[in-house]
Each structure stands twice: as C-alpha cells, then as structure tokens.
PDB file of C-alpha atoms and ligand atoms in Angstrom:
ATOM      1  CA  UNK A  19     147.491  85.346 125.139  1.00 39.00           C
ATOM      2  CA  UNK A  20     150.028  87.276 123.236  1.00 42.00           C
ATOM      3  CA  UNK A  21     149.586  90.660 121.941  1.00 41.00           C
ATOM      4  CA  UNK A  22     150.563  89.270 118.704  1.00 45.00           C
ATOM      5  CA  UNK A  23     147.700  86.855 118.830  1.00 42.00           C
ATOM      6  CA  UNK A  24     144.780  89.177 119.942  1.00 35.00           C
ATOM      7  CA  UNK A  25     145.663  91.152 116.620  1.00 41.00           C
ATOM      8  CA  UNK A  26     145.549  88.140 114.642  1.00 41.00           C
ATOM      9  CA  UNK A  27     142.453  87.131 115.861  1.00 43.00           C
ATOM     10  CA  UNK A  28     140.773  90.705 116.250  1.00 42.00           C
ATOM     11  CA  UNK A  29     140.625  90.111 119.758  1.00 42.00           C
ATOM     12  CA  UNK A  30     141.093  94.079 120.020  1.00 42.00           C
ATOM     13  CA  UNK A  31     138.663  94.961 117.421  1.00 45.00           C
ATOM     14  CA  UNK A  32     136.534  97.841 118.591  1.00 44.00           C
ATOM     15  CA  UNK A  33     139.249  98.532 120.949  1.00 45.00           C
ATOM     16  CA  UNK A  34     142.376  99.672 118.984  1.00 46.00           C
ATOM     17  CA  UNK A  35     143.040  99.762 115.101  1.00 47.00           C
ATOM     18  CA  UNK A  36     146.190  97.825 113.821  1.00 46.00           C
ATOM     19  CA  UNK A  37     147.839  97.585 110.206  1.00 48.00           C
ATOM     20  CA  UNK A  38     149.890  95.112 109.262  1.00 46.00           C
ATOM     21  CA  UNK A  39     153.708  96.466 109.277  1.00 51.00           C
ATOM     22  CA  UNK A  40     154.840  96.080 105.713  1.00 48.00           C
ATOM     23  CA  UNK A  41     158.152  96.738 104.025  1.00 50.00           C
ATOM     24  CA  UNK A  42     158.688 100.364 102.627  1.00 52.00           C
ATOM     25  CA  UNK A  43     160.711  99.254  98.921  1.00 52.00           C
ATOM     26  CA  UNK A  44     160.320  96.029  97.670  1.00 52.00           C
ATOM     27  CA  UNK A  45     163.774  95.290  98.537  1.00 51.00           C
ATOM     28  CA  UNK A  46     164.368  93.915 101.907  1.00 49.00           C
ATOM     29  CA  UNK A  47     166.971  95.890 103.460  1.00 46.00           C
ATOM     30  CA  UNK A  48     170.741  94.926 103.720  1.00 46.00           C
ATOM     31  CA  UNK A  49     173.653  96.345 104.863  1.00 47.00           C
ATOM     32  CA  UNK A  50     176.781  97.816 103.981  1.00 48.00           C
ATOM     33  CA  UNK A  51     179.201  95.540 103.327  1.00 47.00           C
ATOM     34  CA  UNK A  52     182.787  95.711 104.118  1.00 48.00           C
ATOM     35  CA  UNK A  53     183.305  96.099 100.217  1.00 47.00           C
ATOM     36  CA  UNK A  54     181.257  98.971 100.053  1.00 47.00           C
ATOM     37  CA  UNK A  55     183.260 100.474 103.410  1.00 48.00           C
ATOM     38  CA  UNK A  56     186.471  99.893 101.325  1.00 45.00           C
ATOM     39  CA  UNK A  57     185.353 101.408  98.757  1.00 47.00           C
ATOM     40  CA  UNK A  58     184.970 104.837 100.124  1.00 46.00           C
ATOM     41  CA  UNK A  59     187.831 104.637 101.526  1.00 46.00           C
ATOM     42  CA  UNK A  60     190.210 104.211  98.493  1.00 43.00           C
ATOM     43  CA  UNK A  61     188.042 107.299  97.187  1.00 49.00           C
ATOM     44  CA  UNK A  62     190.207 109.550  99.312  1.00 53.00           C
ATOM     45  CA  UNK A  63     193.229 110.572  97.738  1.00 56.00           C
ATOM     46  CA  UNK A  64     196.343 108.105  98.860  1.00 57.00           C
ATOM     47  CA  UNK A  65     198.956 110.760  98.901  1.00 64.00           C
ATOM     48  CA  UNK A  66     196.677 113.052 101.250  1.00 62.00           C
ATOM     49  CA  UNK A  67     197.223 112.573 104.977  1.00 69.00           C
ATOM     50  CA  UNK A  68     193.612 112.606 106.884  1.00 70.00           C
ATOM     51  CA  UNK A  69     195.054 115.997 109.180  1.00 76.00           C
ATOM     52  CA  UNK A  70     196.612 117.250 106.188  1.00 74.00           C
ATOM     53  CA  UNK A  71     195.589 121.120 106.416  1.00 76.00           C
ATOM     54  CA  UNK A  72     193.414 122.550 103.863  1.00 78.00           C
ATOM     55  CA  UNK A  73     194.802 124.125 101.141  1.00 82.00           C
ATOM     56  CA  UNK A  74     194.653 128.060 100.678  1.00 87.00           C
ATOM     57  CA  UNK A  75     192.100 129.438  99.277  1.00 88.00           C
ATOM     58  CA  UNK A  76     193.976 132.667  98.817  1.00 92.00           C
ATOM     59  CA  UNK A  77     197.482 131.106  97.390  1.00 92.00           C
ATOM     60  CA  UNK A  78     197.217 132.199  93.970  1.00 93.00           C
ATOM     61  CA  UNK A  79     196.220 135.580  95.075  1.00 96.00           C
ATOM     62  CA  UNK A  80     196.878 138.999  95.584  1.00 96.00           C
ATOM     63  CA  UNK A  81     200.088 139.611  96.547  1.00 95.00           C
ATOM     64  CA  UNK A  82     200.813 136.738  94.352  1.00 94.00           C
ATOM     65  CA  UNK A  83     198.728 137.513  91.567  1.00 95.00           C
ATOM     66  CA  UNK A  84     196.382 140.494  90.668  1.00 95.00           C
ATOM     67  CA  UNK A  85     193.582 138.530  91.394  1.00 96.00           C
ATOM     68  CA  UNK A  86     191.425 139.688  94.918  1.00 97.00           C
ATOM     69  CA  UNK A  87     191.846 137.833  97.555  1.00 97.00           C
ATOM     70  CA  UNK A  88     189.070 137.015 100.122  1.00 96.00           C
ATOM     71  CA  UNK A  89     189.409 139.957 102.213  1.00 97.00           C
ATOM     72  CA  UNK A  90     189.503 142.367  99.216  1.00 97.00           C
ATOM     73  CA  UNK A  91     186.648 140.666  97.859  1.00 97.00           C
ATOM     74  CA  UNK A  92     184.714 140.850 101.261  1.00 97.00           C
ATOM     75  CA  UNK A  93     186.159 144.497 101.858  1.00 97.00           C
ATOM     76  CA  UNK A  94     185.058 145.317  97.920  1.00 98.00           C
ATOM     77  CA  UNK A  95     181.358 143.539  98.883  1.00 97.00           C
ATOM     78  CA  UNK A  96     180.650 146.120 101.888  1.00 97.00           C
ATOM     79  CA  UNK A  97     181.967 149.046 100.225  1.00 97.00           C
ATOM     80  CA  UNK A  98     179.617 147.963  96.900  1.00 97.00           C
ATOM     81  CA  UNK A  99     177.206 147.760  99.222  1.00 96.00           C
ATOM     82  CA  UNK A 100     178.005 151.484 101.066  1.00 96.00           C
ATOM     83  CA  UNK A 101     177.864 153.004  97.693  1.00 96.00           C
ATOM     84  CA  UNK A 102     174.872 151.808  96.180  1.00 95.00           C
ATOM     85  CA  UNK A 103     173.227 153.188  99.430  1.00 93.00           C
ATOM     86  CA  UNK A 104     174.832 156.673  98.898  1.00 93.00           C
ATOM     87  CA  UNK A 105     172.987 156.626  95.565  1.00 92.00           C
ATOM     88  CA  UNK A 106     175.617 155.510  93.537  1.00 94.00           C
ATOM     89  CA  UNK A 107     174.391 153.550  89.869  1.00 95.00           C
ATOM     90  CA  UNK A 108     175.615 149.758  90.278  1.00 97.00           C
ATOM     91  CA  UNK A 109     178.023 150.377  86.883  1.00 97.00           C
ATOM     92  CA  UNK A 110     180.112 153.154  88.916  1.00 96.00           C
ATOM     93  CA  UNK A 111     179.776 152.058  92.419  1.00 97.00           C
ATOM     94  CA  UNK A 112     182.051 148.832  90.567  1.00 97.00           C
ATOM     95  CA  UNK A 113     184.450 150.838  89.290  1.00 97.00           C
ATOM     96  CA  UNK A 114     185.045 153.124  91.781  1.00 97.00           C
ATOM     97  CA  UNK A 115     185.602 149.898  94.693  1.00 97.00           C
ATOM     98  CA  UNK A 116     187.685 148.497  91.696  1.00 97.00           C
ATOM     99  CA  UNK A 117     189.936 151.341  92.650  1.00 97.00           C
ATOM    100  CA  UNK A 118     189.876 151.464  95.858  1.00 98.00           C
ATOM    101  CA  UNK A 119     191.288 147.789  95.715  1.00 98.00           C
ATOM    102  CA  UNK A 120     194.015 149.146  93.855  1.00 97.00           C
ATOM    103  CA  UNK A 121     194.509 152.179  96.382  1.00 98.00           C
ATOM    104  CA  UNK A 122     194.776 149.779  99.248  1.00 98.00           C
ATOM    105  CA  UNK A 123     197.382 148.092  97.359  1.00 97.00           C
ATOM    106  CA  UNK A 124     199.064 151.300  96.609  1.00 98.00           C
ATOM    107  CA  UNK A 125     199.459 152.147 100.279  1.00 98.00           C
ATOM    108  CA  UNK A 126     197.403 155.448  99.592  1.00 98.00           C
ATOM    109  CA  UNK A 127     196.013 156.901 102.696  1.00 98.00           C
ATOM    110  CA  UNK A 128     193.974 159.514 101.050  1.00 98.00           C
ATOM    111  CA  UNK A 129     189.898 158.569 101.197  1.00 98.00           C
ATOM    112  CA  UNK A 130     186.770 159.374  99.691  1.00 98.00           C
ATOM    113  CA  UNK A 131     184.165 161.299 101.317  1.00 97.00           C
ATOM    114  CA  UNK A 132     181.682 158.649 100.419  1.00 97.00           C
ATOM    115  CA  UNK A 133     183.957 156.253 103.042  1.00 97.00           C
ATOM    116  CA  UNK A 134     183.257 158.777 105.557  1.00 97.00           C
ATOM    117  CA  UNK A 135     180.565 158.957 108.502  1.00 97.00           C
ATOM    118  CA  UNK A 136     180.275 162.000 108.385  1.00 97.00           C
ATOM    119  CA  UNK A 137     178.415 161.936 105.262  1.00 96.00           C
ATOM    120  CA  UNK A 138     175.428 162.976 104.945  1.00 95.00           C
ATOM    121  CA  UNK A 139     172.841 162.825 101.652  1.00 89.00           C
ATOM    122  CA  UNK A 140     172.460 160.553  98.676  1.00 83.00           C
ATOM    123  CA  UNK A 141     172.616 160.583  94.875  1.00 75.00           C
ATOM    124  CA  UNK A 142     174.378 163.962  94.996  1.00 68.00           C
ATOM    125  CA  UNK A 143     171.472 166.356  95.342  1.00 72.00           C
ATOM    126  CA  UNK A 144     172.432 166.633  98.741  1.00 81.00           C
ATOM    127  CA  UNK A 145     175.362 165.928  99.965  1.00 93.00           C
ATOM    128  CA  UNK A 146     176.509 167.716 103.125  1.00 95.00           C
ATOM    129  CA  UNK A 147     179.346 167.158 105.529  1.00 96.00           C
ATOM    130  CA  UNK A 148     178.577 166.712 109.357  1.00 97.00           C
ATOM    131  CA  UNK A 149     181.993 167.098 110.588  1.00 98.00           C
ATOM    132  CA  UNK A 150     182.420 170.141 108.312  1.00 97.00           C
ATOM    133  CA  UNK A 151     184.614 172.638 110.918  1.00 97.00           C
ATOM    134  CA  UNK A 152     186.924 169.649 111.386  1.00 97.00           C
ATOM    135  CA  UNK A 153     187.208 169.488 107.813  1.00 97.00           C
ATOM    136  CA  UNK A 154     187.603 172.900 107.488  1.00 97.00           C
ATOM    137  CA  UNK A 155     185.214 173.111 104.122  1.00 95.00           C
ATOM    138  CA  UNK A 156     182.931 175.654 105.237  1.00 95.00           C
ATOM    139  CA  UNK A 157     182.518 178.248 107.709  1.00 96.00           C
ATOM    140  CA  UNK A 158     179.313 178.001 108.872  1.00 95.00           C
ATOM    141  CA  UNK A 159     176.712 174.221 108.722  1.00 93.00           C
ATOM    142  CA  UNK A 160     174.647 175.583 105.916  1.00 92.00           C
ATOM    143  CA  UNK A 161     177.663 175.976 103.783  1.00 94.00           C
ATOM    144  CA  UNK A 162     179.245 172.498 104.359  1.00 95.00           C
ATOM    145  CA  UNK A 163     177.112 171.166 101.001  1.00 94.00           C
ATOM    146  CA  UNK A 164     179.554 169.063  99.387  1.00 95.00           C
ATOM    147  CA  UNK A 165     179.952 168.598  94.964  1.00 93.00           C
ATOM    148  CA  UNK A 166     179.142 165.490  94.025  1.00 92.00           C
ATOM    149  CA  UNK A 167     183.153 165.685  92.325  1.00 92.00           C
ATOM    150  CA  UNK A 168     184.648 166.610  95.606  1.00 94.00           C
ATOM    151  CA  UNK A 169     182.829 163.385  97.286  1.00 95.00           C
ATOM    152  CA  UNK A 170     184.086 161.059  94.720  1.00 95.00           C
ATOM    153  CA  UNK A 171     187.779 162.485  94.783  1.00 96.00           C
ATOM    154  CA  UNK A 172     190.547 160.832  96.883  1.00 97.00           C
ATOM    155  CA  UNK A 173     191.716 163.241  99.708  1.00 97.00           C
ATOM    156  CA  UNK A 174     193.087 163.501 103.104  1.00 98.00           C
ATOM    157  CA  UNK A 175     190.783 165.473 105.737  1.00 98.00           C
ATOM    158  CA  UNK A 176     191.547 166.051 109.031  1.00 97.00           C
ATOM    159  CA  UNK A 177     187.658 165.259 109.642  1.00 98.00           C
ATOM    160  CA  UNK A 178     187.573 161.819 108.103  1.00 98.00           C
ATOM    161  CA  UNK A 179     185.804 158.719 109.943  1.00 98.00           C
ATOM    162  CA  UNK A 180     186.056 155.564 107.890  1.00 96.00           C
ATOM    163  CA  UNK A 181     182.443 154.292 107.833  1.00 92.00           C
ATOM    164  CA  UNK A 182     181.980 150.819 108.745  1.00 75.00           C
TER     165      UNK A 182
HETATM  166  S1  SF4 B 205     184.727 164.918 107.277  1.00 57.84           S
HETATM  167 FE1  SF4 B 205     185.989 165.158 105.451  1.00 57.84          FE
HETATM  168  S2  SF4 B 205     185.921 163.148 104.480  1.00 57.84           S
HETATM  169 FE2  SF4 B 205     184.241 163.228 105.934  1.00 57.84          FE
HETATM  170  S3  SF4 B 205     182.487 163.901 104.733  1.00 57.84           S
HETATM  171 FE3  SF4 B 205     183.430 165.725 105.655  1.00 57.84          FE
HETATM  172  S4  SF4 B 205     184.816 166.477 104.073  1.00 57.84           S
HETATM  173 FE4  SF4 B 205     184.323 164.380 103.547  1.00 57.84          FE
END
C-alpha cells in the first residue's frame, strides 16, 4: 500500500499528522508566457546597446557647470562632518565647506586650522595647537591657544597636517 493511500484511509493516524496540500491563491498557477517575456524586452530602450556604458553621473558638473560634483560633494560631506565635531553650528560649518569647494577650485593652497591634526579643542573655548613650534605661533605649549578668528582664517603654516 501506497503512502498516498494510508493517508487517505488514516492508516497512519496516531502515528503522524497530515493536512491536505491546498493551493495558496485561488488561482492555479501559470506561467510566463512568451508574450509576457517579449514584453519586457521591448521595455528596454531600442536605441540603447545592452554593454552600452552608463552614463555620467558627473557630466553636467563641475568643471562643466558650478554644480558639485560627486567628489566635492563627498569631500564637502566629511569636512561637514569634521566641523560640526570641532563645535562648529550646522548654519556655518555649511558655509564655510561651501568655500572651501570654491578654494579647491581656486587652486588655493592656503588651509584652515580646523583642517589640521594638530588641532586640538572644540567650540572655541579652547582651541590649542599641538604642533605649535612647527607653526611657529608660540614660544612655549601653554601659549599655543589659538583665536577662534585665526582657526577659521585661510593660511599657510609650515605645521599643517590635513586631517583625514
Ligand atoms: S599646525 Fe598650523 S594649521 Fe595646524 S593647528 Fe597649528 S597653527 Fe593651525
């Protein structure tokens, strides 16, 4: 005797539980036809090869436009973000990595202390350079306190360390 026919006859009852299998929509299921196939198919565009590259993203920006491009805009996220953690209010962190965009595109090599590692501090109430005999803005560590304009003003230092 069948499997099939022990069930049926609850030849297995006490010995193993069965349900009946039964169809999971009301509709039993088809498949795709080769209509349906087609049509996805002519949804591709007809003038676009299938190893045609894909187009880029950057084309109708900077140095084409004034519009960031993705590594200004990825370069402008992580220096948002090194700001904000110096202390800096959203409102001017945004401004001030709105221009060092334009400094990069300037070709200006001078920097902000608040790119720097040497850094030290946050919000301005302490700011304090770690690389300050390089820098040559104090004579002695307990003088190298830096003003909160000096930080955020553009400069060259012989001390600098871009902070990544
Ligand atoms: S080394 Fe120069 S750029 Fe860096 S924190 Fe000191 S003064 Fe600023």
């Amino acid at each position: 005797m069948s499997l099939a026919n022990l069930i049926t006859r609850g030849g297995l009852r006490g010995l193993a539980t069965a349900t009946p299998a039964t169809f999971a929509t009301h509709e039993p299921f088809s498949t795709s036809t080769v209509a349906t196939e087609a049509t996805i198919a002519v949804a591709k565009a007809p003038d676009t090869a299938a190893n045609y590259p894909a187009p880029d993203s950057d084309r109708w920006c900077w140095p084409h436009s004034s519009a960031m491009n993705g590594a200004e805009i990825e370069t402008f996220t992580t220096r948002l973000t090194r700001l904000t953690d110096k202390g800096l209010r959203l409102d001017d962190a945004d401004d001030l990595a709105d221009n060092l965009v334009r400094r990069d595109r300037d070709l200006d090599d001078r920097r902000l202390c608040l790119e720097c590692i040497h850094l030290a501090g946050q919000s301005g109430a302490a700011w304090h350079c770690k690389n300050w005999q390089r820098a040559g803005v104090a004579l002695r560590a307990k003088d190298a306190q830096l003003a909160t304009a000096f930080v955020l003003q553009l400069q060259r230092c012989e001390g600098f360390t871009i902070h990544v």
